[in-house]
Short mmCIF file of C-alpha atoms in Angstrom, two decimals:
data_model
loop_
_atom_site.label_atom_id
_atom_site.label_comp_id
_atom_site.label_asym_id
_atom_site.label_seq_id
_atom_site.Cartn_x
_atom_site.Cartn_y
_atom_site.Cartn_z
CA MET U 13 -8.81 -244.56 8.21
CA THR U 14 -10.95 -245.28 4.88
CA GLU U 15 -9.77 -244.51 1.55
CA ARG U 16 -12.60 -241.75 1.24
CA GLU U 17 -11.28 -240.28 4.70
CA GLU U 18 -7.68 -240.26 3.60
CA ARG U 19 -8.82 -238.30 0.46
CA GLY U 20 -10.63 -235.91 2.25
CA ARG U 21 -7.56 -235.05 4.49
CA GLU U 22 -5.50 -234.73 1.43
CA ASP U 23 -7.87 -232.35 -0.05
CA ALA U 24 -8.02 -230.31 3.22
CA ARG U 25 -4.06 -229.95 3.05
CA ALA U 26 -4.28 -228.65 -0.46
CA VAL U 27 -6.68 -226.00 0.46
CA THR U 28 -5.14 -222.57 -0.39
CA GLY U 29 -5.06 -219.18 1.45
CA TYR U 30 -3.61 -215.88 0.91
CA VAL U 31 -1.20 -214.79 3.66
CA HIS U 32 0.09 -211.41 4.63
CA SER U 33 2.97 -212.21 6.95
CA VAL U 34 4.08 -214.78 9.58
CA GLU U 35 5.72 -214.28 12.97
CA THR U 36 7.38 -217.68 13.90
CA MET U 37 8.24 -216.79 17.68
CA GLY U 38 5.36 -214.58 18.65
CA THR U 39 4.85 -214.27 22.37
CA VAL U 40 1.85 -211.86 22.82
CA ASP U 41 -1.06 -213.67 21.18
CA ASP U 42 -2.06 -215.92 23.88
CA GLY U 43 0.68 -217.25 25.74
CA GLY U 44 3.92 -219.31 25.27
CA ILE U 45 5.72 -219.18 22.02
CA ARG U 46 3.38 -218.99 19.05
CA PHE U 47 3.33 -218.98 15.31
CA VAL U 48 1.25 -216.25 14.28
CA LEU U 49 -0.08 -216.15 10.83
CA PHE U 50 -1.51 -212.89 9.44
CA MET U 51 -4.09 -213.53 6.72
CA GLN U 52 -4.68 -211.03 3.93
CA GLY U 53 -8.04 -209.23 3.50
CA CYS U 54 -10.49 -207.44 5.54
CA ALA U 55 -13.99 -205.94 4.89
CA MET U 56 -13.67 -203.48 7.86
CA ARG U 57 -11.91 -199.98 7.55
CA CYS U 58 -11.15 -199.39 11.15
CA VAL U 59 -9.44 -195.75 11.38
CA PHE U 60 -7.18 -197.17 14.07
CA CYS U 61 -6.13 -200.22 11.98
CA HIS U 62 -2.61 -201.25 12.99
CA ASN U 63 -2.21 -203.28 9.61
CA PRO U 64 -3.92 -201.23 6.86
CA ASP U 65 -1.61 -203.10 4.58
CA THR U 66 -3.49 -206.37 5.00
CA TRP U 67 -6.85 -204.72 3.68
CA LEU U 68 -6.43 -205.86 0.13
CA ARG U 69 -6.94 -209.41 -0.89
CA LEU U 70 -3.58 -209.94 -2.25
CA GLY U 71 -0.71 -211.55 -0.34
CA ARG U 72 1.27 -214.79 -0.66
CA GLU U 73 -0.83 -217.76 -1.93
CA VAL U 74 0.12 -220.90 0.13
CA THR U 75 -1.64 -224.55 0.78
CA VAL U 76 -2.38 -225.61 4.13
CA ASP U 77 0.49 -228.24 3.64
CA ASP U 78 2.80 -225.38 3.00
CA VAL U 79 1.97 -223.82 6.42
CA MET U 80 1.90 -226.99 8.35
CA ARG U 81 5.56 -227.64 7.24
CA GLU U 82 6.71 -224.21 8.56
CA ILE U 83 4.55 -224.88 11.75
CA LEU U 84 5.99 -228.15 12.50
CA ASP U 85 9.54 -226.85 12.57
CA TYR U 86 8.58 -224.93 15.64
CA LYS U 87 6.63 -227.68 17.51
CA PRO U 88 9.32 -228.24 20.09
CA PHE U 89 9.26 -224.67 21.21
CA PHE U 90 5.35 -224.51 21.54
CA GLU U 91 5.54 -227.97 23.59
CA ALA U 92 8.36 -226.31 26.00
CA SER U 93 6.46 -223.09 26.32
CA GLY U 94 2.79 -223.90 26.21
CA GLY U 95 2.29 -222.03 23.08
CA GLY U 96 0.88 -222.94 19.74
CA VAL U 97 -0.70 -221.39 16.78
CA THR U 98 -2.57 -218.17 16.14
CA VAL U 99 -4.28 -216.98 12.98
CA SER U 100 -4.99 -213.29 12.89
CA GLY U 101 -5.39 -210.71 10.13
CA GLY U 102 -6.66 -208.94 8.34
CA GLU U 103 -9.78 -210.88 8.89
CA PRO U 104 -9.07 -214.45 8.90
CA LEU U 105 -12.49 -215.56 8.63
CA LEU U 106 -12.68 -214.16 5.19
CA GLN U 107 -10.83 -217.25 4.38
CA HIS U 108 -12.58 -219.55 6.78
CA ARG U 109 -12.16 -222.71 4.63
CA PHE U 110 -8.36 -222.28 4.80
CA VAL U 111 -8.49 -221.58 8.64
CA ARG U 112 -10.63 -224.52 9.14
CA ALA U 113 -8.46 -226.67 7.13
CA LEU U 114 -5.37 -225.55 9.04
CA PHE U 115 -6.86 -225.78 12.40
CA GLU U 116 -7.87 -229.34 11.62
CA GLN U 117 -4.38 -230.17 10.79
CA CYS U 118 -2.99 -228.37 13.94
CA GLY U 119 -5.47 -230.45 15.99
CA ALA U 120 -4.24 -233.55 14.45
CA HIS U 121 -0.74 -232.65 15.69
CA GLY U 122 -1.82 -231.60 19.16
CA LEU U 123 -1.13 -228.06 18.61
CA HIS U 124 -3.18 -225.35 20.59
CA ARG U 125 -5.05 -223.01 18.20
CA ALA U 126 -6.23 -219.49 18.70
CA LEU U 127 -8.20 -217.42 16.29
CA ASP U 128 -7.88 -213.57 16.50
CA THR U 129 -10.86 -211.97 14.77
CA ALA U 130 -13.14 -209.12 14.89
CA GLY U 131 -16.14 -211.60 13.87
CA TYR U 132 -17.26 -209.65 10.87
CA CYS U 133 -18.38 -212.45 8.49
CA LYS U 134 -21.41 -214.62 7.80
CA HIS U 135 -22.69 -216.85 10.86
CA GLY U 136 -22.05 -219.90 8.82
CA CYS U 137 -18.40 -218.96 8.20
CA PHE U 138 -17.93 -218.14 11.72
CA GLU U 139 -19.50 -221.28 13.07
CA SER U 140 -17.62 -223.66 10.70
CA VAL U 141 -14.38 -222.64 12.57
CA LEU U 142 -15.44 -222.56 16.14
CA ASP U 143 -15.35 -226.33 16.71
CA CYS U 144 -11.82 -226.66 15.91
CA THR U 145 -10.87 -223.32 17.73
CA ASP U 146 -9.30 -223.85 21.27
CA LEU U 147 -9.39 -219.97 22.10
CA LEU U 148 -11.17 -217.17 20.50
CA LEU U 149 -9.66 -213.75 20.58
CA PHE U 150 -12.54 -211.59 19.72
CA SER U 151 -11.93 -207.93 19.08
CA VAL U 152 -14.73 -205.57 20.01
CA LYS U 153 -14.26 -202.10 18.80
CA VAL U 154 -17.17 -200.21 20.42
CA VAL U 155 -20.64 -201.23 21.33
CA ASP U 156 -22.76 -198.25 20.33
CA GLN U 157 -23.84 -198.88 16.65
CA GLU U 158 -23.68 -195.33 15.32
CA LYS U 159 -20.12 -194.92 16.69
CA HIS U 160 -19.10 -198.10 15.27
CA VAL U 161 -20.00 -197.23 11.79
CA ARG U 162 -17.77 -194.08 12.04
CA LEU U 163 -15.00 -196.04 13.33
CA THR U 164 -14.98 -199.13 11.09
CA GLY U 165 -17.34 -198.40 8.17
CA VAL U 166 -19.61 -201.19 9.23
CA LYS U 167 -22.57 -202.09 11.41
CA ASN U 168 -21.88 -204.36 14.35
CA ASP U 169 -25.07 -206.37 14.53
CA VAL U 170 -23.39 -209.55 12.91
CA ILE U 171 -20.49 -209.11 14.93
CA LEU U 172 -22.32 -209.02 18.14
CA ALA U 173 -24.41 -211.85 17.23
CA ASN U 174 -21.34 -213.94 16.33
CA LEU U 175 -19.82 -213.03 19.75
CA ARG U 176 -23.09 -214.34 21.37
CA LEU U 177 -23.25 -217.41 19.37
CA ALA U 178 -19.51 -218.43 20.50
CA ALA U 179 -20.39 -217.88 24.09
CA GLU U 180 -23.67 -219.83 23.85
CA ARG U 181 -21.47 -222.74 22.34
CA GLY U 182 -19.12 -222.67 25.29
CA THR U 183 -16.12 -221.33 23.27
CA ASN U 184 -13.16 -220.17 25.44
CA ILE U 185 -13.25 -216.47 24.67
CA VAL U 186 -11.21 -213.48 25.58
CA VAL U 187 -12.74 -210.19 24.28
CA ARG U 188 -10.03 -207.64 23.37
CA TYR U 189 -10.89 -204.12 23.56
CA VAL U 190 -8.25 -201.54 22.13
CA LEU U 191 -8.47 -198.34 24.55
CA ILE U 192 -8.05 -195.12 22.27
CA PRO U 193 -8.01 -191.86 24.19
CA THR U 194 -10.90 -189.60 23.16
CA VAL U 195 -12.20 -192.15 20.62
CA ASN U 196 -13.61 -195.04 22.59
CA ASP U 197 -12.64 -194.56 26.23
CA SER U 198 -15.64 -192.46 27.52
CA GLU U 199 -17.53 -193.73 30.68
CA ARG U 200 -20.47 -194.86 28.54
CA ASP U 201 -18.31 -196.55 25.87
CA LEU U 202 -16.46 -198.48 28.83
CA CYS U 203 -19.47 -199.38 30.71
CA ASP U 204 -21.20 -200.62 27.34
CA VAL U 205 -18.29 -202.99 26.68
CA ALA U 206 -18.19 -204.23 30.18
CA LYS U 207 -21.85 -204.95 30.30
CA LEU U 208 -21.57 -206.75 27.14
CA VAL U 209 -18.83 -208.93 28.29
CA ALA U 210 -20.52 -209.58 31.71
CA SER U 211 -23.71 -210.80 29.73
CA LEU U 212 -21.68 -213.61 27.94
CA GLY U 213 -21.20 -215.61 31.26
CA ASP U 214 -18.48 -216.17 33.84
CA ARG U 215 -16.04 -218.03 31.70
CA VAL U 216 -15.43 -215.04 29.28
CA GLU U 217 -12.50 -212.87 30.08
CA ALA U 218 -11.44 -209.45 28.63
CA ASP U 219 -8.20 -207.89 27.80
CA ILE U 220 -7.81 -204.08 27.56
CA LEU U 221 -5.11 -203.15 25.22
CA PRO U 222 -3.45 -199.74 24.78
CA TYR U 223 -3.95 -198.07 21.51
CA ASP U 224 -0.21 -198.22 19.76
CA ARG U 225 0.60 -195.28 17.36
CA MET U 226 2.75 -197.55 15.52
CA GLY U 227 0.20 -198.07 12.93
CA VAL U 228 0.34 -194.35 12.12
CA SER U 229 3.41 -194.68 10.16
CA LYS U 230 1.96 -197.59 8.04
CA TRP U 231 -0.84 -195.16 7.05
CA LYS U 232 1.55 -192.73 5.89
CA GLN U 233 3.50 -195.09 4.03
CA LEU U 234 0.44 -196.25 2.12
CA GLY U 235 -0.33 -192.76 1.35
CA LEU U 236 -3.66 -192.81 3.29
CA ASP U 237 -4.76 -190.21 5.73
CA CYS U 238 -4.78 -191.20 9.33
CA ALA U 239 -7.73 -190.09 11.33
CA LEU U 240 -5.88 -190.70 14.39
CA ASP U 241 -2.85 -188.85 13.71
CA GLY U 242 -3.00 -186.44 16.65
CA VAL U 243 -4.32 -188.99 19.13
CA PRO U 244 -2.05 -190.03 21.76
CA GLU U 245 -1.45 -193.48 23.49
CA PRO U 246 -3.48 -194.04 26.65
CA THR U 247 -1.45 -193.38 30.03
CA GLU U 248 -1.26 -195.73 32.88
CA ARG U 249 -4.21 -193.74 34.47
CA ASP U 250 -6.47 -194.18 31.50
CA LEU U 251 -5.91 -197.93 31.31
CA ALA U 252 -6.56 -198.18 35.30
CA ARG U 253 -9.56 -196.31 34.87
CA ALA U 254 -11.03 -198.69 32.23
CA CYS U 255 -10.03 -201.60 34.28
CA ARG U 256 -11.86 -200.22 37.37
CA VAL U 257 -15.09 -199.98 34.95
CA PHE U 258 -14.78 -203.67 33.85
CA ARG U 259 -14.12 -204.79 37.43
CA GLU U 260 -17.13 -202.87 38.49
CA HIS U 261 -19.27 -205.05 36.31
CA SER U 262 -17.52 -208.21 37.64
CA VAL U 263 -15.62 -208.75 34.36
CA ARG U 264 -12.46 -210.87 34.67
CA LEU U 265 -9.34 -209.26 33.12
CA ARG U 266 -6.37 -210.94 31.81
CA THR U 267 -4.05 -207.81 32.48
CA ASP U 268 -5.02 -205.47 35.19
CA PHE U 269 -4.01 -201.97 35.61
CA ALA U 270 -4.93 -201.14 39.18
CA GLN U 271 -3.59 -197.55 40.01
CA GLU U 272 -5.53 -194.66 38.91
#
């Protein structure tokens, strides 16, 4: 390694980011035992947000070096379980320089890297992280744009363009869809998102996640009015219906609920 390269690596390790919290032994964000880093800050205002306390750009300031020291303590667990590192949020790509520098360091240590994002950021920011990401967990809220604005406060043009960009580059993608009764579970909503996933190619999988009311209490603790206060979690039958629609569009599902 040249002196210039070594200096560049040292600079990357000094990049700072703002972290909301850390889960050191996560088991739900892409297989195996995972170190899950929740980044602070998000430009979307989803009415069903699970972590509204991540919206503001506050949090704990850390360097890539700080986080890598924590991560490497758990490396034996990742290796034994087929796990790795997942960066989530908030929206992690609001801090894309930090995420890229962190993923480069993880790659240097042979760690699997998953990015959990809603893709709401500039194309350049999104693209800068793709080539050091092993798995993209891409959250699609709803396809219909008017409904998307009502649910999240923003349009989804950039989001869908970023998703297509990742698919065209051959990135390993799992599209995640949180199923919310009466909100985004109509036949049209399900067909729209199933068609979208199918159009991305055979390699792209989907995961239908049941809406979890756990976030409602966080809204109340923060003094916010939760628009989904009276909305129930989906039943097994709701989930099975959604899976059927996805299967009818030949979408591969990570978790299948087969009984309606």
